[in-house]
C-alpha atoms as a PDB file:
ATOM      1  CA  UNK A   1     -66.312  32.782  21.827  1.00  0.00           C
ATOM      2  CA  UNK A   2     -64.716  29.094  20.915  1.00  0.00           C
ATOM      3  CA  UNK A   3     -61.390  28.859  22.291  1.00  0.00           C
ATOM      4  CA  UNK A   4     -58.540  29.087  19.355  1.00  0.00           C
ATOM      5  CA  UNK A   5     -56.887  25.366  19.511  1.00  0.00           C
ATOM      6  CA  UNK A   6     -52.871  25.702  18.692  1.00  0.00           C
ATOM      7  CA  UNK A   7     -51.525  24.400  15.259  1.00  0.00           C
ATOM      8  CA  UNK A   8     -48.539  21.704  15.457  1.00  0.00           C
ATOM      9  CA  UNK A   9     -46.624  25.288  14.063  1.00  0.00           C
ATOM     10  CA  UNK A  10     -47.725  27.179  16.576  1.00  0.00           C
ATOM     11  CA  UNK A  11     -47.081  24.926  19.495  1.00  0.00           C
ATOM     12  CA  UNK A  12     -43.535  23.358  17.891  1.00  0.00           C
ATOM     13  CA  UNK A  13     -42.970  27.124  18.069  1.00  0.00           C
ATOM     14  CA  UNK A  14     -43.709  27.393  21.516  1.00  0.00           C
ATOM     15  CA  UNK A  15     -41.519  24.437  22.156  1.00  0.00           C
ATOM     16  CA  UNK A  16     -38.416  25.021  20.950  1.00  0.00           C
ATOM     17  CA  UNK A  17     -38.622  28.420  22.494  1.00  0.00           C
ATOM     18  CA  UNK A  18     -39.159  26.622  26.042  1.00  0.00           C
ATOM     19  CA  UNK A  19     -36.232  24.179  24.840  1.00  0.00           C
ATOM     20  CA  UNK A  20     -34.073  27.417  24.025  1.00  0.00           C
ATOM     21  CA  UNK A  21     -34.806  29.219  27.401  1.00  0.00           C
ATOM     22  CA  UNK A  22     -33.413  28.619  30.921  1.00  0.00           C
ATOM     23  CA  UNK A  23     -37.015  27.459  31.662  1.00  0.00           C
ATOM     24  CA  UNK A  24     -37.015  24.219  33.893  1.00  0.00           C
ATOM     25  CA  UNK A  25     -38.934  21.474  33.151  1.00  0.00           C
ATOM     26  CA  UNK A  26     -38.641  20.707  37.150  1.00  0.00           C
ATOM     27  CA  UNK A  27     -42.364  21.057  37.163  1.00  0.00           C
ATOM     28  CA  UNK A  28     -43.162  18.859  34.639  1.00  0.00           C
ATOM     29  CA  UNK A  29     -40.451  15.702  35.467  1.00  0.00           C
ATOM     30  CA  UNK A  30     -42.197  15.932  39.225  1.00  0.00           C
ATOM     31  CA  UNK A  31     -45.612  15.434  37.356  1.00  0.00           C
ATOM     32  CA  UNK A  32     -44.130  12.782  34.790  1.00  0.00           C
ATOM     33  CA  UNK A  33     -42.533  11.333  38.288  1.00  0.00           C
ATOM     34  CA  UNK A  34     -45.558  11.074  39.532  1.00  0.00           C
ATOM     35  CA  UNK A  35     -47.526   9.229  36.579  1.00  0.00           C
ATOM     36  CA  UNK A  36     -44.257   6.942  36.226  1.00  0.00           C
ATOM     37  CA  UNK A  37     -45.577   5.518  40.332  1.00  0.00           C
ATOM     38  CA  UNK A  38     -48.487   4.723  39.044  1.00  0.00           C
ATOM     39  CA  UNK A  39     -47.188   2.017  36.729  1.00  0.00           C
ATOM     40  CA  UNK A  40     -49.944   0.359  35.143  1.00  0.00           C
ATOM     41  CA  UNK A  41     -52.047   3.789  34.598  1.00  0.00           C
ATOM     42  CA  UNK A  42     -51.859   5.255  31.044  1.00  0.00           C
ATOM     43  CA  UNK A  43     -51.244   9.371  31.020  1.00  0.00           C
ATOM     44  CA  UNK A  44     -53.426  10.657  28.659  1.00  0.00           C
ATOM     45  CA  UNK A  45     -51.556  12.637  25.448  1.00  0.00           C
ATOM     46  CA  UNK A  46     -54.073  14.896  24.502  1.00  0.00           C
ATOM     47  CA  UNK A  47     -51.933  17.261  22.072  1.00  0.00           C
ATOM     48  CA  UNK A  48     -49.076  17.720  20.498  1.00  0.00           C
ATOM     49  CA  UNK A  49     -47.679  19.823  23.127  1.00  0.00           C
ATOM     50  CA  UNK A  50     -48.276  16.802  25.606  1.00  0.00           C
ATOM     51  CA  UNK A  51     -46.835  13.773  23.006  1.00  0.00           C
ATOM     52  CA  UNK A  52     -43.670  16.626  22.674  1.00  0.00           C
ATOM     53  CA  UNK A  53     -42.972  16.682  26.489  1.00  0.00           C
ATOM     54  CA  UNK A  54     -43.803  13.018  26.805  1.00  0.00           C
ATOM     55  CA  UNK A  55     -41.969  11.704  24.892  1.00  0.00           C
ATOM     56  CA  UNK A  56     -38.918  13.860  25.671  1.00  0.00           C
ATOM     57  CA  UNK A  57     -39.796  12.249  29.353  1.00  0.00           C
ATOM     58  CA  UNK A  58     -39.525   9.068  27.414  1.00  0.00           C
ATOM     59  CA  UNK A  59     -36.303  10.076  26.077  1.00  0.00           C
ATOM     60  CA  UNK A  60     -34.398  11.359  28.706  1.00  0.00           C
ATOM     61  CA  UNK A  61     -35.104   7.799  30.940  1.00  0.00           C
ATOM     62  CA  UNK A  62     -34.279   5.575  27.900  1.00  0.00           C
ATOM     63  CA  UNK A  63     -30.947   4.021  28.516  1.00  0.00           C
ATOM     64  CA  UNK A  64     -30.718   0.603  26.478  1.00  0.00           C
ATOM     65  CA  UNK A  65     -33.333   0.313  23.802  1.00  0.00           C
ATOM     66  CA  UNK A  66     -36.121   1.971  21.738  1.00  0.00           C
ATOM     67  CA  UNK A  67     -38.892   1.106  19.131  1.00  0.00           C
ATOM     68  CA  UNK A  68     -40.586   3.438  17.238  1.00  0.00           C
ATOM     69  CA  UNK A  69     -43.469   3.708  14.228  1.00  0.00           C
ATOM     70  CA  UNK A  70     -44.016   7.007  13.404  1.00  0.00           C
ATOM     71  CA  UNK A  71     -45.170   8.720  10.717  1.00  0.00           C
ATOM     72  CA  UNK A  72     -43.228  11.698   8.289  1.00  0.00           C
ATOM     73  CA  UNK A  73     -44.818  14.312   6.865  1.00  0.00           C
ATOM     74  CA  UNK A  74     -43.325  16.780   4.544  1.00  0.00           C
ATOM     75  CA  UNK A  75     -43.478  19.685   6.948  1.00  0.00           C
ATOM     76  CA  UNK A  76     -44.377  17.942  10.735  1.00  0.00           C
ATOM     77  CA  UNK A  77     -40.760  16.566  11.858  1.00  0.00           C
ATOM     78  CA  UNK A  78     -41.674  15.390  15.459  1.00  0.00           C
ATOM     79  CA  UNK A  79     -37.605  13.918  16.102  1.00  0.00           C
ATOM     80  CA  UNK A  80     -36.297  17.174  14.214  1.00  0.00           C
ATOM     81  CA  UNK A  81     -37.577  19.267  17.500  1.00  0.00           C
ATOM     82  CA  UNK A  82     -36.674  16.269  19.825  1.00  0.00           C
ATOM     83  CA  UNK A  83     -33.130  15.725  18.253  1.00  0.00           C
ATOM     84  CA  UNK A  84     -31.369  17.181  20.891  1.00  0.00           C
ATOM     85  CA  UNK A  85     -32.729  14.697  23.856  1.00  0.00           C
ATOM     86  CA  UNK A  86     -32.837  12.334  20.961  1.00  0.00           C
ATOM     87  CA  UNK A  87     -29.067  12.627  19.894  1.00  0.00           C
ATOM     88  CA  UNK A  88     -28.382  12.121  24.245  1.00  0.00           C
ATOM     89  CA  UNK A  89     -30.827   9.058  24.319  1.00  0.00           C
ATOM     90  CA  UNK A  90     -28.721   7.726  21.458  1.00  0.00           C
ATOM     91  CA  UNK A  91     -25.084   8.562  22.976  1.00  0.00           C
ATOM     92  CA  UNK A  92     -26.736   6.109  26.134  1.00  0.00           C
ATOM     93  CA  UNK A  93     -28.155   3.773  23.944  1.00  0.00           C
ATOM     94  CA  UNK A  94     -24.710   3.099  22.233  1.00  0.00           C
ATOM     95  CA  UNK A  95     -22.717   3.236  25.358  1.00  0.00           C
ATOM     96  CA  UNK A  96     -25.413   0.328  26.761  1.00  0.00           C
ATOM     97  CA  UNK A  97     -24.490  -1.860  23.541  1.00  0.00           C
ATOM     98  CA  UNK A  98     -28.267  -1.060  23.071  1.00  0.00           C
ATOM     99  CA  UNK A  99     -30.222  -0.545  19.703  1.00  0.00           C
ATOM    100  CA  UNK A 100     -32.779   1.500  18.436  1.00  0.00           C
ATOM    101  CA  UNK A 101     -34.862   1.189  15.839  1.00  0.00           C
ATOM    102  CA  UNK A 102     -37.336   3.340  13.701  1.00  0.00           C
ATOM    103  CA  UNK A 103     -39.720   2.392  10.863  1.00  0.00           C
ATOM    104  CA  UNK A 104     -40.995   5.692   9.249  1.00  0.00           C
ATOM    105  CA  UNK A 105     -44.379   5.150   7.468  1.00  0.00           C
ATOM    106  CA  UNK A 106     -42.921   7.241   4.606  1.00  0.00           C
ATOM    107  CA  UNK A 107     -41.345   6.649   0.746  1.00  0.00           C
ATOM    108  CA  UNK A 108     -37.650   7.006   2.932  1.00  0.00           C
ATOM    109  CA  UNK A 109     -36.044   7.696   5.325  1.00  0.00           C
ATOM    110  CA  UNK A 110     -35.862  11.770   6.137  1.00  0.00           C
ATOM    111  CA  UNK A 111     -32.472  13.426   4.942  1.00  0.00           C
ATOM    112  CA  UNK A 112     -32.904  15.510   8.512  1.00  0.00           C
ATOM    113  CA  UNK A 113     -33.063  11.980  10.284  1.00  0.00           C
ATOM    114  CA  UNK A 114     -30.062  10.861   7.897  1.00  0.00           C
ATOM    115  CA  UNK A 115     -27.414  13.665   8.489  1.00  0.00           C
ATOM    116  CA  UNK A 116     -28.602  14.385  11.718  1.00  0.00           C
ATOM    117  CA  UNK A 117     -27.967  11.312  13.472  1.00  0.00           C
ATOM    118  CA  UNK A 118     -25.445  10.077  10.723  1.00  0.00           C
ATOM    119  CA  UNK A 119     -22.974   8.729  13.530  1.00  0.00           C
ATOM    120  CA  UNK A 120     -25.519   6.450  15.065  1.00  0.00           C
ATOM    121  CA  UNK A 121     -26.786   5.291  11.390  1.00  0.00           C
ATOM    122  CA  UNK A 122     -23.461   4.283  10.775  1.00  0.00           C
ATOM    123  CA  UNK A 123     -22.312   2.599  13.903  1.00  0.00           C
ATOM    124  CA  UNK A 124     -25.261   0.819  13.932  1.00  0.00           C
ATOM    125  CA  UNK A 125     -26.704   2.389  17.105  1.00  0.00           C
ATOM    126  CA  UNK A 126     -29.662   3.605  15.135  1.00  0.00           C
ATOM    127  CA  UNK A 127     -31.547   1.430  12.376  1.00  0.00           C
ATOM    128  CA  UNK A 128     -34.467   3.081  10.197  1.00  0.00           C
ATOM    129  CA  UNK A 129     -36.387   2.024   7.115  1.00  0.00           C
ATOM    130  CA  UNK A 130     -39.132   3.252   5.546  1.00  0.00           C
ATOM    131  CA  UNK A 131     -42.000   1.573   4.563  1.00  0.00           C
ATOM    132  CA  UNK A 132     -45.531   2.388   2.318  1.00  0.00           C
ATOM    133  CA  UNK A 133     -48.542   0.876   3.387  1.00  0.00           C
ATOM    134  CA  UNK A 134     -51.458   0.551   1.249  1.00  0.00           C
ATOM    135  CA  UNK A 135     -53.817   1.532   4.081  1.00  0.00           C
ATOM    136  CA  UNK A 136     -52.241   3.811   6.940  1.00  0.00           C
ATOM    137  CA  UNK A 137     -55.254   2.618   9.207  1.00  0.00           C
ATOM    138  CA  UNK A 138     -53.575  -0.902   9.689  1.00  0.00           C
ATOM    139  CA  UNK A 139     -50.340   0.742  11.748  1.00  0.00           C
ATOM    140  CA  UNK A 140     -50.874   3.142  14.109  1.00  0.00           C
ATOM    141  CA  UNK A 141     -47.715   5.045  15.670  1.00  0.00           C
ATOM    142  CA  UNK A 142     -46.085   3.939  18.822  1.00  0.00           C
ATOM    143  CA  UNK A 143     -42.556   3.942  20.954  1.00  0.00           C
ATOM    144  CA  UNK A 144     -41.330   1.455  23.271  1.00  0.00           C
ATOM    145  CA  UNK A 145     -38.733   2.282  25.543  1.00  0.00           C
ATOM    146  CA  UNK A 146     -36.666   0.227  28.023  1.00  0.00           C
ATOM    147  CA  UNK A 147     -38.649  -2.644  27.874  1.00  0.00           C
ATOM    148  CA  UNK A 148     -40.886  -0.778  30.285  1.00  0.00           C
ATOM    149  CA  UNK A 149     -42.074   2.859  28.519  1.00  0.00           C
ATOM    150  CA  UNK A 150     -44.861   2.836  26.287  1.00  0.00           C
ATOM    151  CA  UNK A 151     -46.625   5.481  24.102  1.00  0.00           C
ATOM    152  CA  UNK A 152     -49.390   4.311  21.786  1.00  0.00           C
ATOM    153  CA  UNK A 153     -51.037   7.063  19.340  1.00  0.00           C
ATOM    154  CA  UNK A 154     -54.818   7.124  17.916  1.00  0.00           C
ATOM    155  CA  UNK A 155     -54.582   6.592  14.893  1.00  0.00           C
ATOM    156  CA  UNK A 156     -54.242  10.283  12.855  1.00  0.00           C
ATOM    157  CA  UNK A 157     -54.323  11.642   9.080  1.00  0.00           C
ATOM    158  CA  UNK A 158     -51.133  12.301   8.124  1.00  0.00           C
ATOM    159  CA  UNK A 159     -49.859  16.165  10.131  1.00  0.00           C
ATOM    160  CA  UNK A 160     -49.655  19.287   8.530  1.00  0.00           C
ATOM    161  CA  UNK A 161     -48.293  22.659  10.300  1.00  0.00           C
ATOM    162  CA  UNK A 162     -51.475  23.995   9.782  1.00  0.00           C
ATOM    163  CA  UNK A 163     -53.057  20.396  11.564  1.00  0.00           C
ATOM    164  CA  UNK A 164     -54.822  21.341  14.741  1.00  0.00           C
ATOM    165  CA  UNK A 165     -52.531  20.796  18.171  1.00  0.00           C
ATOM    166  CA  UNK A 166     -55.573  18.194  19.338  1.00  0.00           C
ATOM    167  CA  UNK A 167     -55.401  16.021  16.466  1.00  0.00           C
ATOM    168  CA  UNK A 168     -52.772  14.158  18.353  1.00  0.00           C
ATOM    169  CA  UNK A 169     -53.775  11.707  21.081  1.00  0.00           C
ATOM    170  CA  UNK A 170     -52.065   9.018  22.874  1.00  0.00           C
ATOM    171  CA  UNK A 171     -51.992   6.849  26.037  1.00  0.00           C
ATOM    172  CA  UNK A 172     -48.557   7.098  28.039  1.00  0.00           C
ATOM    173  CA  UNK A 173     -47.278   4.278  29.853  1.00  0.00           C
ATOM    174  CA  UNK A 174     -44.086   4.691  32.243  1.00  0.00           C
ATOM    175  CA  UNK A 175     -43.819   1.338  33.357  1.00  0.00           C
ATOM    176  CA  UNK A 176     -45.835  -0.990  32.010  1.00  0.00           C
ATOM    177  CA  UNK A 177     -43.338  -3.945  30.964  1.00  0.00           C
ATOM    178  CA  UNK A 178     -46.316  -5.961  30.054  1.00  0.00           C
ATOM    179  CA  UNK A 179     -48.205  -3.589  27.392  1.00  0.00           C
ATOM    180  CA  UNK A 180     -44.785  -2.144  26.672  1.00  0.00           C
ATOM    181  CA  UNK A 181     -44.042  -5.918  25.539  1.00  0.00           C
ATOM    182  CA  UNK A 182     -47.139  -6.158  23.494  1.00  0.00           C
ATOM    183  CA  UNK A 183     -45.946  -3.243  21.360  1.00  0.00           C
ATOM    184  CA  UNK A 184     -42.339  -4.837  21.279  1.00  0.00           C
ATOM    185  CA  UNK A 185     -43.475  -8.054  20.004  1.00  0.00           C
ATOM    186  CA  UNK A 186     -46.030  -6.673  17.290  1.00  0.00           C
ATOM    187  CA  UNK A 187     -42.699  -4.217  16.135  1.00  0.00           C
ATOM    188  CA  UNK A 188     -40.442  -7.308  15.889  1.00  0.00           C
ATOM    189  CA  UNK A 189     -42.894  -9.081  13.772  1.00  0.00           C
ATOM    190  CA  UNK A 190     -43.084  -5.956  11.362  1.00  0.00           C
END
């Protein structure tokens, strides 16, 4: 019998339920700990579960800056189940005099990403635009963090809740200042 793979539903589902619990993630920062020693290494992102808990790793070790290209589908809001490590990584980033930045490959910016995170949009803290490319191909979704945290995606048709869990893949990097500079470059160019 083929094994069922999760839906992004299913497994943002599963998520915020861990995220809701008393469940510690002890487990998983000692594994993230460990990839994070082996600097140049990529982790392998093999599902959504795995780019969730990355980048929340990502996240909660981001102090003074943070790029991101990501993509925004009608239903698949990948910051909306983040946005409470997100709103802390912000609250550091500000108190750093740090920036972050978002380009959403989207027709605008999400009204979540707007009213959620309203205080940082306004102070600054937090600048987003949205952009439409003619081919989706040419940008591929990535987040720099720290000038030293990298995650770059496979390229992916745009998500649905009903998109298999596997359709998301990605190579981790915890500290890799010179690919994580790569990606940092290329984003200040867009």
């Amino acid at each position: 019998e083929m094994e069922k793979i999760p839906t992004i539903e299913e497994v943002t589902k599963a998520f915020n339920m861990v995220m809701n619990s008393d469940a510690s993630f002890s487990l998983f920062n000692n594994l993230a700990d460990l990839a994070n020693k082996k600097a140049e290494e990529p982790m392998d992102n093999d599902s959504y579960w795995d780019a969730l808990m990355l980048t929340r790793y990502m996240f909660l070790k981001t102090n003074h800056s943070l790029c991101m290209v990501t993509g925004h589908e009608a239903e698949v809001s990948f910051l909306d189940t983040l946005s409470t490590t997100f709103r802390d990584t912000l609250i550091r980033i500000r108190e750093s005099h740090g920036k972050a930045f978002i380009i959403f490959i989207a027709k605008s910016i999400p009204q979540s990403i707007r009213s959620t995170f309203r205080e940082f949009l306004q102070d600054n803290t937090l600048k987003c635009v949205a952009v439409t490319l003619t081919d989706p191909k040419l940008l591929t979704h990535f987040i720099t963090c720290d000038d030293k945290m990298v995650r770059i995606e496979e390229y992916h048709e745009p998500l649905e809740l009903s998109s298999r869990a596997d359709t998301v893949k990605a190579k981790m990097y915890f500290n890799n200042p010179a690919r994580t500079k790569m990606s940092q470059d290329f984003f200040n160019s867009l």
